[in-house]
Amino acid sequence: MTSLKDPYARSIDYLRLAVTDRCNLRCVYCMPAEGIPHLDHADILTYEEIARALKVAVGAGISKVRLTGGEPLVRKDLDCLVAEVASLRPSLDISLTTNGTLLAAQAERLAAAGLRRVNISIDSLREDTYRRLTRTGRLRDALEGVEAALEAGMDPVKINVVVLPHLNEELEDFISLLRRLPVHVRFIEYMSPCGTIDGSFYVPAQEIKGALERFGELRRCRPPRGAGPARYFELPGARGTIGFISPVSSHFCPHCNRLRLTADGKLRPCLFSPFEIDLLRIMRNGGSDADILETIRVSLSAKPRDHGGLTDEDPGRTMSQIGG
Ligand code: SAM
Ligand code: SF4
């Protein structure tokens, strides 16, 4: 099996692909209330271009592809892209990160196309807090998305929760969810350099872990499939696990296996470095598959060893533009 390596001998086998920069929500930590100026349709990779780039990337050693955005489910016929990506290699691990609000209507089609697992972002299980955080979202829609994903047989279904100060008061809601449904809840530290609220809202994941101990002993456990940098724990009575992702308080750069492709076709080797290469332009200028492969290699050769400790230095774009 071929593999891609960066200059620090890390194997790069995971591509995060933003299929759009658009979103139907306006989460306070990710977007300003008025949204972000949209890219022109002409400047976004077509499904054909994505499939071509992925074919080369998979041939070179990428074995996991995550579709993200913006909100990936606002892009038309995403199931067609999933089917096309799934056809590249039967063993390819395809996943999706979504806010879930449009998932109920699409879950079955996506599963039929080859999507096996999904991460759904829900930062509060209280209708009023959810509305305040997303500005425009309805919690009911996101929860229907969770139910639809489970009914469609997706496994694991993970719930992503960005840790913000309100959470401490609302932990019992997530515990009830874990007792009711076989989902995995992951608490993710807020990264202010690519966010739209300031760093004073940051709460360490460790604080949430401590607060959760009041619901029972957390025991370290094996991760569900597609674990990435999270540490997982079991809690008595919960049907799924609890995970913590701590990009701020503890570095996982030494184990980073990621490459990103933005909706406008920029290869980006590190979330926190503004370095990008314009793959879209190379493809539209008649680049061959060998040129695509060479561009991937050049991009990886610029992958930094680490982000040097997160500071509030601007990474150039917000998460919705890079594909969080
Ligand atoms: N719209 C989809 C969603 O919300 O799941 C996919 C894109 S969103 C940018 C991907 C993930 O990044 C979400 O789980 C979101 O909560 C998270 N995110 C966005 N901005 C963040 C930040 N500044 N710090 C930590 N996580 C962030
Ligand atoms: Fe949209 Fe996801 Fe950003 Fe929320 S976190 S605004 S759902 S892209």
mmCIF file of C-alpha atoms and ligand atoms in Angstrom:
data_model
loop_
_atom_site.group_PDB
_atom_site.id
_atom_site.type_symbol
_atom_site.label_atom_id
_atom_site.label_comp_id
_atom_site.label_asym_id
_atom_site.label_seq_id
_atom_site.Cartn_x
_atom_site.Cartn_y
_atom_site.Cartn_z
ATOM 1 C CA MET A 1 0.000 0.000 0.000
ATOM 2 C CA THR A 2 1.423 3.417 -0.960
ATOM 3 C CA SER A 3 1.469 6.127 1.661
ATOM 4 C CA LEU A 4 1.929 9.868 1.913
ATOM 5 C CA LYS A 5 4.442 11.204 4.426
ATOM 6 C CA ASP A 6 5.237 14.703 5.577
ATOM 7 C CA PRO A 7 8.754 15.960 6.443
ATOM 8 C CA TYR A 8 8.291 14.798 10.058
ATOM 9 C CA ALA A 9 7.561 11.190 8.997
ATOM 10 C CA ARG A 10 3.875 11.461 9.859
ATOM 11 C CA SER A 11 1.683 9.319 7.599
ATOM 12 C CA ILE A 12 -1.010 11.438 6.030
ATOM 13 C CA ASP A 13 -4.044 9.297 5.246
ATOM 14 C CA TYR A 14 -6.967 11.601 6.098
ATOM 15 C CA LEU A 15 -8.443 14.268 3.826
ATOM 16 C CA ARG A 16 -11.012 16.763 5.082
ATOM 17 C CA LEU A 17 -12.929 18.108 2.150
ATOM 18 C CA ALA A 18 -15.102 21.237 2.382
ATOM 19 C CA VAL A 19 -17.775 20.847 -0.277
ATOM 20 C CA THR A 20 -19.155 24.354 0.272
ATOM 21 C CA ASP A 21 -18.433 27.555 2.181
ATOM 22 C CA ARG A 22 -22.176 28.199 2.643
ATOM 23 C CA CYS A 23 -24.195 27.421 5.712
ATOM 24 C CA ASN A 24 -27.821 27.599 6.809
ATOM 25 C CA LEU A 25 -26.794 28.478 10.412
ATOM 26 C CA ARG A 26 -24.766 31.333 11.900
ATOM 27 C CA CYS A 27 -23.114 29.815 14.975
ATOM 28 C CA VAL A 28 -21.816 32.658 17.116
ATOM 29 C CA TYR A 29 -18.297 31.214 17.388
ATOM 30 C CA CYS A 30 -17.977 30.395 13.679
ATOM 31 C CA MET A 31 -19.652 33.194 11.694
ATOM 32 C CA PRO A 32 -20.651 36.794 12.098
ATOM 33 C CA ALA A 33 -24.438 37.368 12.247
ATOM 34 C CA GLU A 34 -24.500 38.589 8.636
ATOM 35 C CA GLY A 35 -22.563 35.516 7.422
ATOM 36 C CA ILE A 36 -19.423 35.569 5.312
ATOM 37 C CA PRO A 37 -19.287 36.742 1.676
ATOM 38 C CA HIS A 38 -19.957 33.677 -0.461
ATOM 39 C CA LEU A 39 -17.589 32.334 -3.050
ATOM 40 C CA ASP A 40 -18.902 32.451 -6.608
ATOM 41 C CA HIS A 41 -20.224 29.102 -7.831
ATOM 42 C CA ALA A 42 -17.621 29.239 -10.606
ATOM 43 C CA ASP A 43 -14.846 29.338 -8.001
ATOM 44 C CA ILE A 44 -15.967 26.168 -6.225
ATOM 45 C CA LEU A 45 -14.704 22.711 -7.123
ATOM 46 C CA THR A 46 -17.298 20.810 -9.149
ATOM 47 C CA TYR A 47 -18.147 17.247 -8.115
ATOM 48 C CA GLU A 48 -16.179 16.042 -11.159
ATOM 49 C CA GLU A 49 -13.110 17.995 -10.028
ATOM 50 C CA ILE A 50 -13.464 16.718 -6.466
ATOM 51 C CA ALA A 51 -13.755 13.128 -7.696
ATOM 52 C CA ARG A 52 -10.682 13.555 -9.883
ATOM 53 C CA ALA A 53 -8.567 15.049 -7.098
ATOM 54 C CA LEU A 54 -9.739 12.359 -4.682
ATOM 55 C CA LYS A 55 -8.932 9.581 -7.135
ATOM 56 C CA VAL A 56 -5.325 10.746 -7.184
ATOM 57 C CA ALA A 57 -5.236 11.293 -3.408
ATOM 58 C CA VAL A 58 -6.705 7.849 -2.681
ATOM 59 C CA GLY A 59 -4.255 6.270 -5.114
ATOM 60 C CA ALA A 60 -1.438 7.957 -3.170
ATOM 61 C CA GLY A 61 -2.551 6.705 0.251
ATOM 62 C CA ILE A 62 -5.554 8.681 1.518
ATOM 63 C CA SER A 63 -7.872 6.122 3.140
ATOM 64 C CA LYS A 64 -10.286 8.392 5.044
ATOM 65 C CA VAL A 65 -12.326 11.213 3.570
ATOM 66 C CA ARG A 66 -14.524 13.531 5.621
ATOM 67 C CA LEU A 67 -17.038 15.772 3.878
ATOM 68 C CA THR A 68 -17.515 19.039 5.681
ATOM 69 C CA GLY A 69 -18.042 22.735 5.005
ATOM 70 C CA GLY A 70 -19.735 25.288 5.643
ATOM 71 C CA GLU A 71 -22.723 23.035 5.879
ATOM 72 C CA PRO A 72 -22.185 20.147 3.444
ATOM 73 C CA LEU A 73 -25.888 19.294 3.254
ATOM 74 C CA VAL A 74 -26.746 22.643 1.660
ATOM 75 C CA ARG A 75 -24.875 21.513 -1.459
ATOM 76 C CA LYS A 76 -27.242 19.873 -3.928
ATOM 77 C CA ASP A 77 -27.134 16.098 -4.471
ATOM 78 C CA LEU A 78 -24.414 15.383 -1.920
ATOM 79 C CA ASP A 79 -25.407 11.709 -2.088
ATOM 80 C CA CYS A 80 -24.198 11.658 -5.723
ATOM 81 C CA LEU A 81 -20.764 12.837 -4.574
ATOM 82 C CA VAL A 82 -20.749 10.239 -1.784
ATOM 83 C CA ALA A 83 -21.557 7.496 -4.306
ATOM 84 C CA GLU A 84 -18.799 8.690 -6.616
ATOM 85 C CA VAL A 85 -16.238 8.841 -3.788
ATOM 86 C CA ALA A 86 -17.348 5.433 -2.472
ATOM 87 C CA SER A 87 -16.757 3.933 -5.909
ATOM 88 C CA LEU A 88 -13.070 4.916 -5.778
ATOM 89 C CA ARG A 89 -12.230 2.109 -3.367
ATOM 90 C CA PRO A 90 -14.576 -0.207 -1.419
ATOM 91 C CA SER A 91 -12.545 0.126 1.782
ATOM 92 C CA LEU A 92 -12.522 3.946 1.735
ATOM 93 C CA ASP A 93 -13.773 5.349 5.043
ATOM 94 C CA ILE A 94 -16.218 8.154 4.165
ATOM 95 C CA SER A 95 -17.691 10.346 6.867
ATOM 96 C CA LEU A 96 -19.605 13.596 7.179
ATOM 97 C CA THR A 97 -19.581 16.507 9.629
ATOM 98 C CA THR A 98 -22.894 18.351 9.607
ATOM 99 C CA ASN A 99 -25.078 20.517 11.799
ATOM 100 C CA GLY A 100 -27.743 17.865 11.168
ATOM 101 C CA THR A 101 -30.613 20.255 10.532
ATOM 102 C CA LEU A 102 -31.056 19.063 6.929
ATOM 103 C CA LEU A 103 -30.103 15.454 7.620
ATOM 104 C CA ALA A 104 -33.536 13.930 8.299
ATOM 105 C CA ALA A 105 -34.515 14.329 4.640
ATOM 106 C CA GLN A 106 -31.183 13.011 3.303
ATOM 107 C CA ALA A 107 -29.920 10.349 5.723
ATOM 108 C CA GLU A 108 -31.333 7.347 3.901
ATOM 109 C CA ARG A 109 -30.055 8.450 0.494
ATOM 110 C CA LEU A 110 -26.616 9.218 1.937
ATOM 111 C CA ALA A 111 -26.423 5.829 3.650
ATOM 112 C CA ALA A 112 -27.489 4.092 0.424
ATOM 113 C CA ALA A 113 -24.737 5.990 -1.410
ATOM 114 C CA GLY A 114 -22.080 4.681 0.991
ATOM 115 C CA LEU A 115 -21.954 7.026 3.967
ATOM 116 C CA ARG A 116 -21.382 4.845 7.033
ATOM 117 C CA ARG A 117 -20.860 7.332 9.827
ATOM 118 C CA VAL A 118 -21.633 10.899 10.735
ATOM 119 C CA ASN A 119 -20.675 13.634 13.215
ATOM 120 C CA ILE A 120 -23.503 16.001 14.106
ATOM 121 C CA SER A 121 -22.734 19.316 15.792
ATOM 122 C CA ILE A 122 -25.172 20.210 18.576
ATOM 123 C CA ASP A 123 -23.810 22.587 21.196
ATOM 124 C CA SER A 124 -26.871 22.670 23.442
ATOM 125 C CA LEU A 125 -29.921 20.461 23.963
ATOM 126 C CA ARG A 126 -32.007 23.404 25.140
ATOM 127 C CA GLU A 127 -34.082 25.035 22.443
ATOM 128 C CA ASP A 128 -33.392 28.590 23.664
ATOM 129 C CA THR A 129 -29.606 28.142 24.080
ATOM 130 C CA TYR A 130 -29.405 26.285 20.751
ATOM 131 C CA ARG A 131 -31.210 29.153 19.029
ATOM 132 C CA ARG A 132 -28.963 31.730 20.713
ATOM 133 C CA LEU A 133 -25.796 29.866 19.685
ATOM 134 C CA THR A 134 -26.835 29.078 16.109
ATOM 135 C CA ARG A 135 -28.805 32.332 15.686
ATOM 136 C CA THR A 136 -31.166 30.696 13.172
ATOM 137 C CA GLY A 137 -31.347 26.974 13.978
ATOM 138 C CA ARG A 138 -34.131 24.817 15.430
ATOM 139 C CA LEU A 139 -32.934 22.146 17.840
ATOM 140 C CA ARG A 140 -35.806 19.875 16.777
ATOM 141 C CA ASP A 141 -34.406 19.709 13.227
ATOM 142 C CA ALA A 142 -30.938 18.701 14.435
ATOM 143 C CA LEU A 143 -32.374 16.013 16.748
ATOM 144 C CA GLU A 144 -34.493 14.641 13.906
ATOM 145 C CA GLY A 145 -31.232 14.427 11.972
ATOM 146 C CA VAL A 146 -29.685 12.343 14.756
ATOM 147 C CA GLU A 147 -32.676 9.959 14.814
ATOM 148 C CA ALA A 148 -32.623 9.672 11.018
ATOM 149 C CA ALA A 149 -28.905 8.850 10.989
ATOM 150 C CA LEU A 150 -29.454 6.073 13.551
ATOM 151 C CA GLU A 151 -32.458 4.742 11.634
ATOM 152 C CA ALA A 152 -30.403 4.726 8.419
ATOM 153 C CA GLY A 153 -27.911 2.469 10.205
ATOM 154 C CA MET A 154 -25.039 4.943 10.443
ATOM 155 C CA ASP A 155 -22.524 3.837 13.039
ATOM 156 C CA PRO A 156 -21.011 5.537 14.906
ATOM 157 C CA VAL A 157 -23.174 8.624 15.205
ATOM 158 C CA LYS A 158 -21.137 11.221 17.096
ATOM 159 C CA ILE A 159 -22.395 14.468 18.563
ATOM 160 C CA ASN A 160 -19.842 17.314 18.491
ATOM 161 C CA VAL A 161 -20.204 19.871 21.270
ATOM 162 C CA VAL A 162 -17.977 22.953 21.342
ATOM 163 C CA VAL A 163 -17.230 23.702 24.990
ATOM 164 C CA LEU A 164 -18.451 27.184 25.887
ATOM 165 C CA PRO A 165 -19.269 28.631 29.307
ATOM 166 C CA HIS A 166 -23.017 27.730 29.207
ATOM 167 C CA LEU A 167 -22.201 24.015 28.998
ATOM 168 C CA ASN A 168 -21.479 23.410 32.662
ATOM 169 C CA GLU A 169 -25.145 24.112 33.474
ATOM 170 C CA GLU A 170 -26.393 21.809 30.716
ATOM 171 C CA LEU A 171 -24.305 18.665 31.092
ATOM 172 C CA GLU A 172 -27.185 16.623 32.471
ATOM 173 C CA ASP A 173 -29.015 17.051 29.149
ATOM 174 C CA PHE A 174 -26.165 15.333 27.324
ATOM 175 C CA ILE A 175 -26.099 12.568 29.941
ATOM 176 C CA SER A 176 -29.844 11.966 29.357
ATOM 177 C CA LEU A 177 -29.197 11.823 25.607
ATOM 178 C CA LEU A 178 -26.411 9.275 26.160
ATOM 179 C CA ARG A 179 -28.762 7.143 28.253
ATOM 180 C CA ARG A 180 -31.489 7.308 25.616
ATOM 181 C CA LEU A 181 -29.565 6.906 22.349
ATOM 182 C CA PRO A 182 -26.470 4.943 21.199
ATOM 183 C CA VAL A 183 -24.524 8.064 20.265
ATOM 184 C CA HIS A 184 -21.028 9.248 21.195
ATOM 185 C CA VAL A 185 -20.776 12.749 22.620
ATOM 186 C CA ARG A 186 -17.482 14.603 22.068
ATOM 187 C CA PHE A 187 -16.612 17.814 23.839
ATOM 188 C CA ILE A 188 -14.312 19.985 21.708
ATOM 189 C CA GLU A 189 -12.282 22.930 22.965
ATOM 190 C CA TYR A 190 -13.075 26.254 21.357
ATOM 191 C CA MET A 191 -10.232 27.425 19.095
ATOM 192 C CA SER A 192 -10.290 31.209 19.107
ATOM 193 C CA PRO A 193 -7.775 31.759 16.230
ATOM 194 C CA CYS A 194 -10.337 30.455 13.722
ATOM 195 C CA GLY A 195 -13.405 31.567 15.636
ATOM 196 C CA THR A 196 -15.491 34.734 15.736
ATOM 197 C CA ILE A 197 -15.750 35.227 19.507
ATOM 198 C CA ASP A 198 -12.753 36.013 21.654
ATOM 199 C CA GLY A 199 -10.560 33.626 23.581
ATOM 200 C CA SER A 200 -12.120 34.542 26.937
ATOM 201 C CA PHE A 201 -14.965 32.114 26.075
ATOM 202 C CA TYR A 202 -12.521 29.214 26.035
ATOM 203 C CA VAL A 203 -13.126 26.513 28.654
ATOM 204 C CA PRO A 204 -10.636 23.614 28.928
ATOM 205 C CA ALA A 205 -12.120 20.192 28.155
ATOM 206 C CA GLN A 206 -10.586 18.986 31.403
ATOM 207 C CA GLU A 207 -12.997 21.225 33.316
ATOM 208 C CA ILE A 208 -15.957 19.512 31.633
ATOM 209 C CA LYS A 209 -14.466 16.101 32.359
ATOM 210 C CA GLY A 210 -14.204 17.031 36.047
ATOM 211 C CA ALA A 211 -17.800 18.276 36.082
ATOM 212 C CA LEU A 212 -19.025 15.053 34.451
ATOM 213 C CA GLU A 213 -17.582 12.936 37.272
ATOM 214 C CA ARG A 214 -20.648 13.873 39.340
ATOM 215 C CA PHE A 215 -22.714 11.599 37.062
ATOM 216 C CA GLY A 216 -20.480 8.567 37.749
ATOM 217 C CA GLU A 217 -16.937 7.344 37.259
ATOM 218 C CA LEU A 218 -15.537 7.964 33.785
ATOM 219 C CA ARG A 219 -13.486 4.974 32.648
ATOM 220 C CA ARG A 220 -11.051 5.244 29.753
ATOM 221 C CA CYS A 221 -12.242 3.003 26.915
ATOM 222 C CA ARG A 222 -11.597 1.991 23.333
ATOM 223 C CA PRO A 223 -12.639 4.621 20.828
ATOM 224 C CA PRO A 224 -15.532 4.111 18.427
ATOM 225 C CA ARG A 225 -14.556 3.818 14.753
ATOM 226 C CA GLY A 226 -12.831 6.866 13.247
ATOM 227 C CA ALA A 227 -11.558 8.104 16.599
ATOM 228 C CA GLY A 228 -8.975 10.709 15.564
ATOM 229 C CA PRO A 229 -7.454 12.787 18.354
ATOM 230 C CA ALA A 230 -10.263 12.301 20.932
ATOM 231 C CA ARG A 231 -9.814 10.476 24.253
ATOM 232 C CA TYR A 232 -12.846 8.323 25.053
ATOM 233 C CA PHE A 233 -14.513 7.294 28.307
ATOM 234 C CA GLU A 234 -17.445 5.141 29.402
ATOM 235 C CA LEU A 235 -19.954 6.338 31.932
ATOM 236 C CA PRO A 236 -22.201 3.818 33.734
ATOM 237 C CA GLY A 237 -25.663 3.747 32.155
ATOM 238 C CA ALA A 238 -24.632 5.533 28.956
ATOM 239 C CA ARG A 239 -25.262 3.678 25.675
ATOM 240 C CA GLY A 240 -22.439 5.496 23.887
ATOM 241 C CA THR A 241 -19.125 6.951 24.978
ATOM 242 C CA ILE A 242 -17.917 10.418 25.944
ATOM 243 C CA GLY A 243 -14.930 11.913 24.138
ATOM 244 C CA PHE A 244 -12.739 14.940 24.719
ATOM 245 C CA ILE A 245 -10.893 16.765 21.961
ATOM 246 C CA SER A 246 -8.350 19.230 23.346
ATOM 247 C CA PRO A 247 -6.532 21.032 20.516
ATOM 248 C CA VAL A 248 -5.772 23.980 22.808
ATOM 249 C CA SER A 249 -4.820 22.411 26.143
ATOM 250 C CA SER A 250 -2.926 19.446 24.732
ATOM 251 C CA HIS A 251 -1.243 19.261 21.377
ATOM 252 C CA PHE A 252 -2.050 16.416 19.075
ATOM 253 C CA CYS A 253 0.186 17.768 16.309
ATOM 254 C CA PRO A 254 2.711 14.887 16.664
ATOM 255 C CA HIS A 255 -0.064 12.512 15.529
ATOM 256 C CA CYS A 256 -1.655 14.751 12.905
ATOM 257 C CA ASN A 257 -2.596 12.738 9.813
ATOM 258 C CA ARG A 258 -4.652 15.425 8.035
ATOM 259 C CA LEU A 259 -4.712 17.328 4.838
ATOM 260 C CA ARG A 260 -7.517 19.751 3.956
ATOM 261 C CA LEU A 261 -9.071 20.727 0.648
ATOM 262 C CA THR A 262 -11.202 23.886 0.789
ATOM 263 C CA ALA A 263 -14.376 24.434 -1.232
ATOM 264 C CA ASP A 264 -12.455 26.707 -3.610
ATOM 265 C CA GLY A 265 -9.869 24.022 -4.203
ATOM 266 C CA LYS A 266 -6.993 25.120 -1.967
ATOM 267 C CA LEU A 267 -4.882 22.360 -0.433
ATOM 268 C CA ARG A 268 -4.141 23.295 3.151
ATOM 269 C CA PRO A 269 -1.745 21.137 5.181
ATOM 270 C CA CYS A 270 -2.497 22.713 8.595
ATOM 271 C CA LEU A 271 -5.656 24.279 10.009
ATOM 272 C CA PHE A 272 -3.614 26.949 11.789
ATOM 273 C CA SER A 273 -1.203 27.883 9.036
ATOM 274 C CA PRO A 274 -2.360 30.194 6.227
ATOM 275 C CA PHE A 275 -0.220 28.254 3.719
ATOM 276 C CA GLU A 276 -2.377 26.970 0.831
ATOM 277 C CA ILE A 277 -1.837 25.785 -2.728
ATOM 278 C CA ASP A 278 -4.389 26.441 -5.446
ATOM 279 C CA LEU A 279 -5.213 22.966 -6.761
ATOM 280 C CA LEU A 280 -8.333 24.206 -8.545
ATOM 281 C CA ARG A 281 -6.268 26.543 -10.700
ATOM 282 C CA ILE A 282 -3.772 23.786 -11.501
ATOM 283 C CA MET A 283 -6.584 21.453 -12.582
ATOM 284 C CA ARG A 284 -8.405 24.110 -14.621
ATOM 285 C CA ASN A 285 -5.147 25.057 -16.353
ATOM 286 C CA GLY A 286 -4.950 21.547 -17.757
ATOM 287 C CA GLY A 287 -2.888 19.917 -15.003
ATOM 288 C CA SER A 288 -2.435 16.169 -15.339
ATOM 289 C CA ASP A 289 -3.009 13.575 -12.604
ATOM 290 C CA ALA A 290 0.763 13.618 -12.097
ATOM 291 C CA ASP A 291 0.530 17.385 -11.498
ATOM 292 C CA ILE A 292 -2.235 16.817 -8.929
ATOM 293 C CA LEU A 293 -0.078 14.262 -7.135
ATOM 294 C CA GLU A 294 2.915 16.584 -7.203
ATOM 295 C CA THR A 295 0.756 19.418 -5.774
ATOM 296 C CA ILE A 296 -0.359 17.153 -2.916
ATOM 297 C CA ARG A 297 3.274 16.288 -2.190
ATOM 298 C CA VAL A 298 4.395 19.942 -2.291
ATOM 299 C CA SER A 299 1.549 20.860 0.044
ATOM 300 C CA LEU A 300 2.592 18.146 2.508
ATOM 301 C CA SER A 301 6.210 19.226 2.328
ATOM 302 C CA ALA A 302 5.032 22.524 3.875
ATOM 303 C CA LYS A 303 3.094 20.878 6.708
ATOM 304 C CA PRO A 304 4.457 22.439 9.899
ATOM 305 C CA ARG A 305 5.681 20.241 12.744
ATOM 306 C CA ASP A 306 3.111 21.864 15.057
ATOM 307 C CA HIS A 307 1.132 25.030 15.521
ATOM 308 C CA GLY A 308 3.565 26.182 18.175
ATOM 309 C CA GLY A 309 0.925 26.569 20.865
ATOM 310 C CA LEU A 310 -2.324 28.202 19.827
ATOM 311 C CA THR A 311 -2.261 31.958 19.951
ATOM 312 C CA ASP A 312 -4.920 34.337 18.716
ATOM 313 C CA GLU A 313 -2.979 34.741 15.492
ATOM 314 C CA ASP A 314 -5.366 34.836 12.539
ATOM 315 C CA PRO A 315 -5.157 31.595 10.499
ATOM 316 C CA GLY A 316 -6.440 33.510 7.455
ATOM 317 C CA ARG A 317 -9.915 32.060 7.290
ATOM 318 C CA THR A 318 -12.666 30.928 9.654
ATOM 319 C CA MET A 319 -13.504 27.271 10.241
ATOM 320 C CA SER A 320 -16.492 27.406 7.891
ATOM 321 C CA GLN A 321 -14.171 28.528 5.083
ATOM 322 C CA ILE A 322 -11.426 26.024 5.764
ATOM 323 C CA GLY A 323 -13.700 23.081 6.539
ATOM 324 C CA GLY A 324 -13.502 22.597 10.316
HETATM 325 N N1 SAM B 1 -21.467 22.923 9.439
HETATM 326 C C1 SAM B 1 -20.958 21.686 9.870
HETATM 327 C C2 SAM B 1 -21.039 21.543 11.377
HETATM 328 O O1 SAM B 1 -21.291 22.533 12.065
HETATM 329 O O2 SAM B 1 -20.827 20.424 11.834
HETATM 330 C C3 SAM B 1 -19.554 21.390 9.384
HETATM 331 C C4 SAM B 1 -18.559 22.514 9.399
HETATM 332 S S1 SAM B 1 -18.162 23.127 11.020
HETATM 333 C C5 SAM B 1 -16.998 24.374 10.621
HETATM 334 C C6 SAM B 1 -17.205 21.758 11.651
HETATM 335 C C7 SAM B 1 -17.024 21.705 13.130
HETATM 336 O O3 SAM B 1 -16.196 22.774 13.541
HETATM 337 C C8 SAM B 1 -18.304 21.817 13.964
HETATM 338 O O4 SAM B 1 -18.355 20.752 14.900
HETATM 339 C C9 SAM B 1 -18.153 23.139 14.666
HETATM 340 O O5 SAM B 1 -18.797 23.147 15.924
HETATM 341 C C10 SAM B 1 -16.653 23.231 14.791
HETATM 342 N N2 SAM B 1 -16.127 24.579 14.979
HETATM 343 C C11 SAM B 1 -16.368 25.675 14.246
HETATM 344 N N3 SAM B 1 -15.644 26.728 14.695
HETATM 345 C C12 SAM B 1 -14.935 26.272 15.755
HETATM 346 C C13 SAM B 1 -13.977 26.854 16.638
HETATM 347 N N4 SAM B 1 -13.607 28.109 16.510
HETATM 348 N N5 SAM B 1 -13.436 26.067 17.601
HETATM 349 C C14 SAM B 1 -13.784 24.768 17.724
HETATM 350 N N6 SAM B 1 -14.660 24.150 16.897
HETATM 351 C C15 SAM B 1 -15.238 24.893 15.937
HETATM 352 FE FE1 SF4 B 2 -22.402 26.627 9.999
HETATM 353 FE FE2 SF4 B 2 -21.087 24.592 11.091
HETATM 354 FE FE3 SF4 B 2 -20.116 27.102 11.247
HETATM 355 FE FE4 SF4 B 2 -22.288 26.477 12.628
HETATM 356 S S1 SF4 B 2 -20.244 25.574 12.886
HETATM 357 S S2 SF4 B 2 -22.018 28.302 11.337
HETATM 358 S S3 SF4 B 2 -23.281 25.029 11.320
HETATM 359 S S4 SF4 B 2 -20.346 25.907 9.407
#
